[in-house]
Coordinates of C-alpha atoms and ligand atoms in Angstrom, one line a residue:
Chain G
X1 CA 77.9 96.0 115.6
X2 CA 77.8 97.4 111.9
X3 CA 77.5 94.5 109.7
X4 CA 80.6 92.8 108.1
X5 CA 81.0 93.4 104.7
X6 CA 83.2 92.8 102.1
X7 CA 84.5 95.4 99.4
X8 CA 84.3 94.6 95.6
X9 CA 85.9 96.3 92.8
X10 CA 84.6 97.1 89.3
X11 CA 87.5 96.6 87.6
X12 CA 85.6 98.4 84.4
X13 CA 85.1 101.5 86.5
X14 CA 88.3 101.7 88.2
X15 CA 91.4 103.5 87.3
X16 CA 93.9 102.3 90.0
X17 CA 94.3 106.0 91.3
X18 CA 95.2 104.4 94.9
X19 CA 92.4 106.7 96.8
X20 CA 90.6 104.0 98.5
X21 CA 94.0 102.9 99.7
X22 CA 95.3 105.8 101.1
X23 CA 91.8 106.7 102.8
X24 CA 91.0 103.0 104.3
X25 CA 92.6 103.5 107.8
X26 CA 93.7 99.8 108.1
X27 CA 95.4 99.0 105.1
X28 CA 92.9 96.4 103.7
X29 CA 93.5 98.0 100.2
X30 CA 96.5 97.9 98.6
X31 CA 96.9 99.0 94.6
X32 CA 99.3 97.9 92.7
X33 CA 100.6 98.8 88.6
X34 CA 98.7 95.3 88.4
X35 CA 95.6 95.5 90.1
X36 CA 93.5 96.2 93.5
X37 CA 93.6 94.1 96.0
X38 CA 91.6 93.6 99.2
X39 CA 92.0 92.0 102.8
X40 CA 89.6 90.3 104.4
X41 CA 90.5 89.6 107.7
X42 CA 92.5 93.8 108.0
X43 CA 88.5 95.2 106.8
X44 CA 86.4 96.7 109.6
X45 CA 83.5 97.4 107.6
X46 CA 83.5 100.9 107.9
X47 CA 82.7 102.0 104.4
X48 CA 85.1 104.8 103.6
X49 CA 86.9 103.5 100.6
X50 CA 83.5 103.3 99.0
X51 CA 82.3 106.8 99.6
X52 CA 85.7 107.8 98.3
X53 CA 86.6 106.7 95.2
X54 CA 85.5 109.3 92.8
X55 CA 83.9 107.2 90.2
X56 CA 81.8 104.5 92.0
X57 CA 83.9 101.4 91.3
X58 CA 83.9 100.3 95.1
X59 CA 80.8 98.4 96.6
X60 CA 79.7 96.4 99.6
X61 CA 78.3 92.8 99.7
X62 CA 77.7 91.4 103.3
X63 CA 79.7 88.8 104.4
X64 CA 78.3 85.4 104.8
X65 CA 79.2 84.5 109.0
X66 CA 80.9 81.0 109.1
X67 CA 79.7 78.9 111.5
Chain A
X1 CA 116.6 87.1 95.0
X2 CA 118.5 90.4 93.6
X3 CA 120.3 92.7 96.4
X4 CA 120.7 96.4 96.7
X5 CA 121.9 98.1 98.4
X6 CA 122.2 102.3 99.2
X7 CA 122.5 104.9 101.0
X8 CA 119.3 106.5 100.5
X9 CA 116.1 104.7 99.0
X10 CA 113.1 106.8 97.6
X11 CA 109.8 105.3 96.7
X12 CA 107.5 107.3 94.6
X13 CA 108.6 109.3 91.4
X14 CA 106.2 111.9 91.8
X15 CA 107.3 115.6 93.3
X16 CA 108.6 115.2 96.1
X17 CA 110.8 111.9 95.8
X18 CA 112.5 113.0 93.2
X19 CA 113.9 116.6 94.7
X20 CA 114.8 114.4 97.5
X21 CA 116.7 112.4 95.2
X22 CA 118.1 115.0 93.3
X23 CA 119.3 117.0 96.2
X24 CA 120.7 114.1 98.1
X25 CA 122.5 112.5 95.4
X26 CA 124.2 115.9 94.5
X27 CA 125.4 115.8 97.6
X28 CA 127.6 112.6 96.5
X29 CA 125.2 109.8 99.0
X30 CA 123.7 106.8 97.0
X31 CA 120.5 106.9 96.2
X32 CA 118.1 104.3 94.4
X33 CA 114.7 105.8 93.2
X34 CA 111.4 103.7 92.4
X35 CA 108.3 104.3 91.2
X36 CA 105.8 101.5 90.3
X37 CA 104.4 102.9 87.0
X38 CA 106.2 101.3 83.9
X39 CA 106.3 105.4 82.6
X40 CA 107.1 107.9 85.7
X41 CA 103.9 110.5 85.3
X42 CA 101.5 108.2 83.5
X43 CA 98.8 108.7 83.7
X44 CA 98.8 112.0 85.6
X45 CA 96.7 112.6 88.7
X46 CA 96.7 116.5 88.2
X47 CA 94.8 119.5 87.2
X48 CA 98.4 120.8 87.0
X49 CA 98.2 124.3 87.9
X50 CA 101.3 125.6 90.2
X51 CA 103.1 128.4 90.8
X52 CA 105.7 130.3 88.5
X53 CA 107.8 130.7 92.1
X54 CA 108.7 127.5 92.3
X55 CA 110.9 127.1 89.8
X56 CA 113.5 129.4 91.1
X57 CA 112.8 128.4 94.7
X58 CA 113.6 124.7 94.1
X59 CA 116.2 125.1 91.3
X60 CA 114.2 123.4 88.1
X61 CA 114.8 124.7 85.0
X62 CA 112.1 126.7 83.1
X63 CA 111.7 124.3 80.3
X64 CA 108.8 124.6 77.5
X65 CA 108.9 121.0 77.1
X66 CA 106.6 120.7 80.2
X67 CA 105.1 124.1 80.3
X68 CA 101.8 124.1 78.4
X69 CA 100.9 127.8 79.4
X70 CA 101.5 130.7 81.5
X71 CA 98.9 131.8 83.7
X72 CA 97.7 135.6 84.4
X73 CA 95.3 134.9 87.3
X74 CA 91.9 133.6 88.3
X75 CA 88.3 134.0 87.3
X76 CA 86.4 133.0 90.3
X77 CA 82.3 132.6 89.6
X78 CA 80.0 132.7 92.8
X79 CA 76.7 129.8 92.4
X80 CA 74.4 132.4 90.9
X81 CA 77.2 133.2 88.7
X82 CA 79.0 136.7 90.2
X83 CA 82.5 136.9 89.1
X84 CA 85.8 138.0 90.7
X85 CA 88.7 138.7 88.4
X86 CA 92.2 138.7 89.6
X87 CA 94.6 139.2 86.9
X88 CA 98.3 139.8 86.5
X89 CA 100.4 141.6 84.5
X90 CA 103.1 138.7 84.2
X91 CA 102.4 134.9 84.5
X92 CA 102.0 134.6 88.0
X93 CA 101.2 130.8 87.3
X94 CA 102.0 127.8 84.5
X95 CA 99.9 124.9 83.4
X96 CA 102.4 122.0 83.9
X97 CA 102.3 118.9 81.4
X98 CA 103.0 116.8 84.7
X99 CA 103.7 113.5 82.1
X100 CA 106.5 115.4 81.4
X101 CA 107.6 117.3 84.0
X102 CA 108.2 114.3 86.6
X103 CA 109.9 112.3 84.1
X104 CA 112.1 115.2 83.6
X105 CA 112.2 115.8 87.8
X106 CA 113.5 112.0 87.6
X107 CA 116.0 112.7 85.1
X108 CA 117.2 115.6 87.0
X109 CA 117.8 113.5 90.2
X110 CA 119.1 111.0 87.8
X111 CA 121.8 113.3 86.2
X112 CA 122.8 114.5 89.9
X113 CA 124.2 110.9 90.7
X114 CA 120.7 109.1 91.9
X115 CA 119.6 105.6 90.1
X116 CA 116.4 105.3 88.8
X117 CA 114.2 102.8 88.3
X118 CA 110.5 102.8 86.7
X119 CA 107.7 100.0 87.0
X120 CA 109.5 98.5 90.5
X121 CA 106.8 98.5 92.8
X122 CA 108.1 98.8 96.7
X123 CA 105.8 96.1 98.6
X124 CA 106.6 96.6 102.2
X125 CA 109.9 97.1 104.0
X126 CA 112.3 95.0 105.5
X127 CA 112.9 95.0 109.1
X128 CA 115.5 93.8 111.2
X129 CA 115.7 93.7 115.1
X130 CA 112.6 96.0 114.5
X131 CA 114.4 98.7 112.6
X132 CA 113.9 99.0 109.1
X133 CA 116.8 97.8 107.2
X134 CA 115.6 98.2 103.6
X135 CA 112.4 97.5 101.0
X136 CA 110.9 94.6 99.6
X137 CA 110.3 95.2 96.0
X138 CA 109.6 93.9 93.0
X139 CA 111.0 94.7 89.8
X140 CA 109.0 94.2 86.6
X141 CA 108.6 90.1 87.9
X142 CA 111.5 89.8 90.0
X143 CA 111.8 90.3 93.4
X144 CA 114.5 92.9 95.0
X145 CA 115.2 93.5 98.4
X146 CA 116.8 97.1 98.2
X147 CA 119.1 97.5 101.6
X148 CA 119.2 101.2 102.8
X149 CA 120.4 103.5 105.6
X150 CA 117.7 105.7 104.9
X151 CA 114.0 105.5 103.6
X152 CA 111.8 107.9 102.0
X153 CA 108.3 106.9 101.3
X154 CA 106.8 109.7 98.6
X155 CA 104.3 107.0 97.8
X156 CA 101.7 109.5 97.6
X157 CA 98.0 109.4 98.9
X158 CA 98.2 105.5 99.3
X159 CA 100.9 105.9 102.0
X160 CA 101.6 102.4 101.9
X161 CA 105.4 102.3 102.7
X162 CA 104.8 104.7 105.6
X163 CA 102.3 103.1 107.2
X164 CA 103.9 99.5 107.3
X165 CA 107.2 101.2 108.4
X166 CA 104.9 102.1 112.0
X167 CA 104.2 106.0 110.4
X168 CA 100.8 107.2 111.4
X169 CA 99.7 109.0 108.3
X170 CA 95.9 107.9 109.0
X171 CA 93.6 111.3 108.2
X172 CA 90.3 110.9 108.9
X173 CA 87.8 110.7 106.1
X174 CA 86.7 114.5 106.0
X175 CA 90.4 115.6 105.3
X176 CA 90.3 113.5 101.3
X177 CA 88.8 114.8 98.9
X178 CA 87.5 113.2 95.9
X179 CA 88.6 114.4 92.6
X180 CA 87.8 113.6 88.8
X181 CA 88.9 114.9 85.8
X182 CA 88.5 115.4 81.8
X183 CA 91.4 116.7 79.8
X184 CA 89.0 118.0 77.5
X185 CA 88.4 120.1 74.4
X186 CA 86.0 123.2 75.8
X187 CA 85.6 126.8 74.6
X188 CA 84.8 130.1 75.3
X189 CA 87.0 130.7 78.5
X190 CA 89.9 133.0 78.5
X191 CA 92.7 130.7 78.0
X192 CA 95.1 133.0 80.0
X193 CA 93.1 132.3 83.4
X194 CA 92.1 129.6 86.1
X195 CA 88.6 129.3 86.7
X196 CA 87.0 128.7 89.7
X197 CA 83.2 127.8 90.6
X198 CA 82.2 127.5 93.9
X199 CA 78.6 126.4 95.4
X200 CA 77.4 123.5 97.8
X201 CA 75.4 122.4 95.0
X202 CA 78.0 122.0 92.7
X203 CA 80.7 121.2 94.7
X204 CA 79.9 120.8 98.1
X205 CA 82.9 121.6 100.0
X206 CA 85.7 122.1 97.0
X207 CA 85.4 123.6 93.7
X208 CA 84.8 122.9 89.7
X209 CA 87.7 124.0 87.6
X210 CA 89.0 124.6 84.1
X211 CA 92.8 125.1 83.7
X212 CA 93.6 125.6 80.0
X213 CA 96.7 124.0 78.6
X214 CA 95.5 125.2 75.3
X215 CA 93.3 128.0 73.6
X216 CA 90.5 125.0 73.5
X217 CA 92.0 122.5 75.9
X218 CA 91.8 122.5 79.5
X219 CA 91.7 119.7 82.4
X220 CA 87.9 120.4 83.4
X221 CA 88.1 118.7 87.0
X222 CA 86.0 118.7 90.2
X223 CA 87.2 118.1 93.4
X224 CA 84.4 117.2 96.6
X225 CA 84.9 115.9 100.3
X226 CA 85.4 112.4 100.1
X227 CA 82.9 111.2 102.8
X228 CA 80.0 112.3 100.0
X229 CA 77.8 110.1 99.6
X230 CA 77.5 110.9 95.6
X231 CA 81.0 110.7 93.5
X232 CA 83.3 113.5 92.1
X233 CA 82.3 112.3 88.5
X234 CA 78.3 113.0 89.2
X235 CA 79.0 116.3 90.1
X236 CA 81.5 116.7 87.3
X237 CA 78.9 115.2 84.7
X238 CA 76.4 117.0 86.2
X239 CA 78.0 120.3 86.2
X240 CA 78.9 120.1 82.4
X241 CA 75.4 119.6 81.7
X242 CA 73.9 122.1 83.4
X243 CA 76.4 124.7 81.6
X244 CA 75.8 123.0 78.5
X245 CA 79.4 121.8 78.0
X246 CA 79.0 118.8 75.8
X247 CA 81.7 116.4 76.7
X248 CA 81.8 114.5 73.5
X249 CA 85.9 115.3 73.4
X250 CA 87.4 113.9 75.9
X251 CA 91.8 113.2 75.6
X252 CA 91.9 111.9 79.3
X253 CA 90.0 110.7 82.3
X254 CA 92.1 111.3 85.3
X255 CA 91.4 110.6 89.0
X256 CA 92.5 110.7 92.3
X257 CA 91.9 111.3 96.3
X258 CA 93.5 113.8 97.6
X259 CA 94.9 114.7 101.4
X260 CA 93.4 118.2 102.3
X261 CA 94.3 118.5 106.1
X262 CA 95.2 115.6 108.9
X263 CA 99.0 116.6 108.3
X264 CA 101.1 113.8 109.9
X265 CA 102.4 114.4 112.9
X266 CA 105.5 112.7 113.0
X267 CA 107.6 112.6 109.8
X268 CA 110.0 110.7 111.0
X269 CA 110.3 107.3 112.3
X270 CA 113.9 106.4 113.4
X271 CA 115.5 106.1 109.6
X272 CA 112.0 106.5 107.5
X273 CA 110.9 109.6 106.4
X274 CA 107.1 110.3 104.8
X275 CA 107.1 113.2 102.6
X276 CA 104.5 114.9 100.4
X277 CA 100.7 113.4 99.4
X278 CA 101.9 110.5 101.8
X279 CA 102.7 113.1 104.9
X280 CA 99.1 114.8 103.7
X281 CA 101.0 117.9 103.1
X282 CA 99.0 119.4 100.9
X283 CA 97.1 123.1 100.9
X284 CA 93.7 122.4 102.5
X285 CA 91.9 125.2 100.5
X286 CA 92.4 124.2 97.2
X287 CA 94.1 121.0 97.3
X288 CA 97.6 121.9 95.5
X289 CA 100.2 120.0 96.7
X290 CA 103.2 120.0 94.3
X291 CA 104.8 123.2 95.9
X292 CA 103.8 121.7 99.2
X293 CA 106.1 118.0 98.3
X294 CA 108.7 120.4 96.7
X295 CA 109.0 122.0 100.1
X296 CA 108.8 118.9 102.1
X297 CA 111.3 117.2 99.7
X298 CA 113.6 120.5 100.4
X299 CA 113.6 120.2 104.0
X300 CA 113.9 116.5 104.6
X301 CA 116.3 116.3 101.9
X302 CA 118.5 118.7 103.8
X303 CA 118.4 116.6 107.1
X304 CA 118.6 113.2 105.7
X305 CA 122.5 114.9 104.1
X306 CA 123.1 115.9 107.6
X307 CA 122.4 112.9 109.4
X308 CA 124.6 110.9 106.4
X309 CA 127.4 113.5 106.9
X310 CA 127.5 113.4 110.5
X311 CA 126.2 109.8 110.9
X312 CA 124.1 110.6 113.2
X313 CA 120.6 109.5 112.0
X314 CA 118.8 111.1 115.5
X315 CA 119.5 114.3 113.1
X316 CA 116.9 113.2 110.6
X317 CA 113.9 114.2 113.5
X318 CA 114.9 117.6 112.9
X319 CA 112.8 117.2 109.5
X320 CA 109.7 117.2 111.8
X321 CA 110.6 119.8 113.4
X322 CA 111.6 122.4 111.1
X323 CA 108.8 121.4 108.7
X324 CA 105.8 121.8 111.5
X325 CA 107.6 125.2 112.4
X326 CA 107.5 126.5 108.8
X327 CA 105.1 124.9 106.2
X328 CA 103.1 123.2 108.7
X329 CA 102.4 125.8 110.7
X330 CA 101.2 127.8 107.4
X331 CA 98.9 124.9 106.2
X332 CA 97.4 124.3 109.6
X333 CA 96.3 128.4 109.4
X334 CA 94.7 127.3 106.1
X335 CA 93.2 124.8 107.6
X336 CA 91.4 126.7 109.6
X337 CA 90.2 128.6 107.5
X338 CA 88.8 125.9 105.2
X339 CA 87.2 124.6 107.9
X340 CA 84.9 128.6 108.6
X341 CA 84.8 128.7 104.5
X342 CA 83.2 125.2 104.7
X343 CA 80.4 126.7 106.7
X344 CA 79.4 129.0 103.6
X345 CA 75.9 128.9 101.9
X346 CA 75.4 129.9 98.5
X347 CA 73.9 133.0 99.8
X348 CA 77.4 133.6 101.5
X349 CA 79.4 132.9 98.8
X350 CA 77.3 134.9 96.2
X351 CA 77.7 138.1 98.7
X352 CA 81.2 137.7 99.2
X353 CA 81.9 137.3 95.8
X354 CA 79.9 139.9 94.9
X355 CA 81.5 142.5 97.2
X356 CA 85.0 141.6 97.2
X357 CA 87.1 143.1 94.2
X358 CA 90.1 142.4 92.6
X359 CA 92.4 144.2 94.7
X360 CA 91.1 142.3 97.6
X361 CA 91.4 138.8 96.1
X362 CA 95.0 139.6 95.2
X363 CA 95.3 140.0 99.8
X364 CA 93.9 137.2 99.8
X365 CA 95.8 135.6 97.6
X366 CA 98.7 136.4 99.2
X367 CA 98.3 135.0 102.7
X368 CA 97.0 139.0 104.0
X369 CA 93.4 138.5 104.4
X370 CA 93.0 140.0 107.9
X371 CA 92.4 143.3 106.3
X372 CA 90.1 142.2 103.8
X373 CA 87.7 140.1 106.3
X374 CA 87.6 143.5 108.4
X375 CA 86.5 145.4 105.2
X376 CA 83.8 142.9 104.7
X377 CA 82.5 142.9 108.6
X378 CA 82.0 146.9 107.8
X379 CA 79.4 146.0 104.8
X380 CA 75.8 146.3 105.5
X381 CA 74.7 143.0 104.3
X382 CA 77.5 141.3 106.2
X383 CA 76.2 143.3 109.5
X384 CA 72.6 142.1 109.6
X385 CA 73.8 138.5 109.8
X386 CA 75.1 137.7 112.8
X387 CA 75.8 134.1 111.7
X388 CA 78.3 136.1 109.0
X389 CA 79.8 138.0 111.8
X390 CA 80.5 135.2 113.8
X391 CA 82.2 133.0 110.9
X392 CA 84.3 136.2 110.1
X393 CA 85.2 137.1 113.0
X394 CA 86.5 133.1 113.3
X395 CA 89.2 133.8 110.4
X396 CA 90.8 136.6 112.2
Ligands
LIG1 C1 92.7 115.5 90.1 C2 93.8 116.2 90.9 C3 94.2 117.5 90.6 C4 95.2 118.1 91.2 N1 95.6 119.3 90.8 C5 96.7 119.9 91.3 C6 97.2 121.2 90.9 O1 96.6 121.7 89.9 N2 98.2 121.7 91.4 C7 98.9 121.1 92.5 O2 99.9 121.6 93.0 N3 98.5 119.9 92.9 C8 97.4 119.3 92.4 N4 97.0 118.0 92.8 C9 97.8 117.4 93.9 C10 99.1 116.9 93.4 O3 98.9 116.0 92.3 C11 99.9 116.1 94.5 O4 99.8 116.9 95.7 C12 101.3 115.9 94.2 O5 101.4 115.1 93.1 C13 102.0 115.2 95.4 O6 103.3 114.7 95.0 P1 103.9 113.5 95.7 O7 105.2 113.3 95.2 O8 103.7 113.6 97.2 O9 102.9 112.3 95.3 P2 102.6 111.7 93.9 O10 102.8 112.7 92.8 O11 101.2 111.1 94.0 O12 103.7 110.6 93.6 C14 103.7 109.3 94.3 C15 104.3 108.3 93.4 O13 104.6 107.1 94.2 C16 104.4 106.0 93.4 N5 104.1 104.9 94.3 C17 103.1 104.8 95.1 N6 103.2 103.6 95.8 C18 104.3 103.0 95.4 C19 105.0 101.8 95.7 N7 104.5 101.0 96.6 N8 106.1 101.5 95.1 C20 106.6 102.3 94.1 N9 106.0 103.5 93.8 C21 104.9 103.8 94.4 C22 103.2 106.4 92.5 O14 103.2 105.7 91.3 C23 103.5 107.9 92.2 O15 104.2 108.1 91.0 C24 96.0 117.4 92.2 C25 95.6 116.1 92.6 C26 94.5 115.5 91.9 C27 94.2 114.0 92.3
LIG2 S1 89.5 104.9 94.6 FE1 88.2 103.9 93.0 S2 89.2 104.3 91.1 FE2 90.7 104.7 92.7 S3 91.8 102.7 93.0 FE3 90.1 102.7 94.5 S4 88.5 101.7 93.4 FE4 89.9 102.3 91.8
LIG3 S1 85.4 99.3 104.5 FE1 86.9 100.5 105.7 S2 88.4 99.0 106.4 FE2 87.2 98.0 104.8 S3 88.5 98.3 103.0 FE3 87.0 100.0 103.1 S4 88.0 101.7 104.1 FE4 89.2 99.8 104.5

């Protein structure tokens, strides 16, 4: 099992272009005119958006398990 | 809450929805328009390079107020720096100012009938009975529910309508690439060109470019496979530095992902279309796709008046159909061929460039590269590698 992670956004780095979006295969981004937004629970940790986005602005932190 | 309610709903003001708007409300339907940004084309996602064709072929007027410049051709420059001219007598190309030109595209569909509305931001779609019925939206802060017969997400690369209306536009992460951007002030290239660098260590898999809009301006852009592990902007930064491009004037920053291959299957889902960056329709070999949407837009734009004309919305599959035996079947030979040219080392690509000449880049150019790849399996160096021979002989 690849570990669960969850995405963060630099909001400094970021320019709302929508290309993590339209490469994450399960909708857990969504960009708006207003911001980026991320699921949780849609995420399967598979890292794509972050290779993606053309400046950087995505990153992973892992995601604390609840007991 | 706020109704609507239409014959025909687009979302996305880039190409594609509006010459779907355009052509459907000239045909006398109701259509209602959206795009999310509070200024349709701003910022731009675009190097903005397309063909002087398409403006006849798609009926848009030839208007200076978003041409920057006409094009002659293309400098292309092999990683050790060969060059391969191809050069036109008459523009063969034009340098869009895309803030402009969809604006204008909107106003055109706007003029033909359609309604238009910026900075309303389409948030998923309405179903009823499990059919789509309509879109949620939200304009500026209030919230629309816009009631249609038809819908056609042009939400570009995000693909967010289509996919929550049951579309499968997933591409897999090798078909994006990764692209950043400077409109920039830079000098001493030949303003009446596209120029072209190619090399796994500049761009692995895509290409650095410089488009002039001006004698000293030009988007300076990049484009790489997304699934990289380094970004479009190292390369980009890194490739201005090594040619000793200071970029100390920069107008814009512009960036983007875009679809090069995975073209979606199905267009159509009962009475959604997907058209454009959000159908992944988009030339796999360099990544255009604004002649690509226009021809999409075209062809579903054609069906979804049929279907409204005959009532018979089992007409609007037909858009599938005709556009996987025409465009698609074109970009899916492209492709292929992207996929052998992907193979390339630097060594390859500074032979090839080196031995091709203009005449043969102009086959190329035009879709007729059968003869050119024989030529080149003839040529000694080409003939002592077998592993050149072999990727050749794959694009014939
Ligand atoms: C850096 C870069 C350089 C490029 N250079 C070229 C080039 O030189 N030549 C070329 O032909 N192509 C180029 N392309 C590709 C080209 O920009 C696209 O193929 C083209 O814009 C596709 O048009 P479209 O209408 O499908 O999508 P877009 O032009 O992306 O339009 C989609 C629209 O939908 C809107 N939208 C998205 N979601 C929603 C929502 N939920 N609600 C409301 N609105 C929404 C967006 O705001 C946007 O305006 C380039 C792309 C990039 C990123
Ligand atoms: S790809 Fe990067 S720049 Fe674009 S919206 Fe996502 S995080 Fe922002
Ligand atoms: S890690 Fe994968 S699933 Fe999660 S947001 Fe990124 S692309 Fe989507």
């Amino acid at each position: 099992m690849p570990e669960k992670i969850r995405v963060i956004v630099n909001e400094d780095r970021c320019y709302l272009c929508g290309g993590c979006a339209g490469v994450c295969p399960t909708l857990a981004i969504e960009v708006h005119s207003s911001g980026w937004e991320f699921f949780q629970d849609k995420c399967i940790s598979c890292r794509i958006c972050i290779n993606a986005c053309p400046v950087g602005a995505l990153s992973a932190e892992p995601l604390e398990v609840s007991e | 809450m706020k109704e609507m309610k239409y014959d025909v709903v687009v979302v996305g003001a880039g190409i594609a929805g509006p010459i779907v708007a355009r052509n459907v409300a000239k045909s006398g339907f109701s259509v209602l328009l959206i795009d999310k940004k509070p200024a349709i084309g701003t910022p731009k996602q675009c190097a903005e390079g397309i063909s002087i064709k398409v403006f006849d072929k798609y009926d848009i007027p030839y208007d200076r107020r978003f041409i920057n410049r006409e094009i002659y051709g293309a400098k292309l420059y092999s990683p050790s720096g060969y060059e391969l001219e191809l050069r036109y007598k008459e523009a063969s190309g034009v340098i869009l100012e895309r803030k402009v030109f969809d604006k204008m595209l909107a106003y055109y569909a706007a003029k033909a009938g359609a309604d238009v509305l910026a900075r309303t931001e389409a948030l998923d779609v309405i179903k009823k009975n499990g059919k789509v019925v309509g879109i949620k939206a939200k304009h500026e802060d209030e919230p629309v529910e816009i009631y249609a017969d038809v819908v056609v997400a042009a939400d570009g690369v995000e693909s967010t309508i289509a996919r929550k209306a049951g579309i499968n536009t997933y591409a897999p992460p090798h078909e994006f690439d990764s692209s950043y951007e400077y409109e920039m002030l830079i000098e001493g290239f030949d303003p009446d060109m596209i120029h072209l660098w190619f090399g796994n260590e500049i761009a692995p898999r895509g290409y650095v470019w410089v488009f002039p809009k001006d004698e000293d301006r030009a988007n300076v852009g990049i484009g790489i496979n997304s699934d990289n592990p380094k970004t479009a902007k190292y390369y980009l930064d890194k490739w201005l530095r090594e040619n000793n491009i200071p970029a100390k004037k920069l107008l814009e920053i512009n960036v983007g992902v875009v679809p090069v291959g995975g073209f979606v299957k199905d267009l159509v889902k009962d009475n959604v279309l997907v058209v454009g960056d959000a159908a992944r329709q988009v030339n796999p070999m360099h990544g255009g796709g604004m002649a690509e949407a226009m021809e999409a837009g075209t062809i579903a734009s054609k069906w979804i008046v049929k279907a409204l004309e005959e009532e018979n919305l089992e007409l609007l599959k037909n858009y599938t159909t005709e556009w996987w035996e025409t465009d698609g079947k074109r970009l899916e030979k492209v492709l292929k061929v992207r996929r052998v040219t992907e193979k390339l080392t630097d060594e390859d690509l500074d032979l090839f460039i080196q031995i091709l000449s203009g005449a043969d880049a102009e086959k190329i150019a035009g879709g007729d590269y059968g003869e050119v790849i024989k030529a080149l399996l003839k040529h000694p160096k080409v003939l002592l590698s077998p592993r050149r021979i072999t990727l050749l002989k794959e694009l014939l």
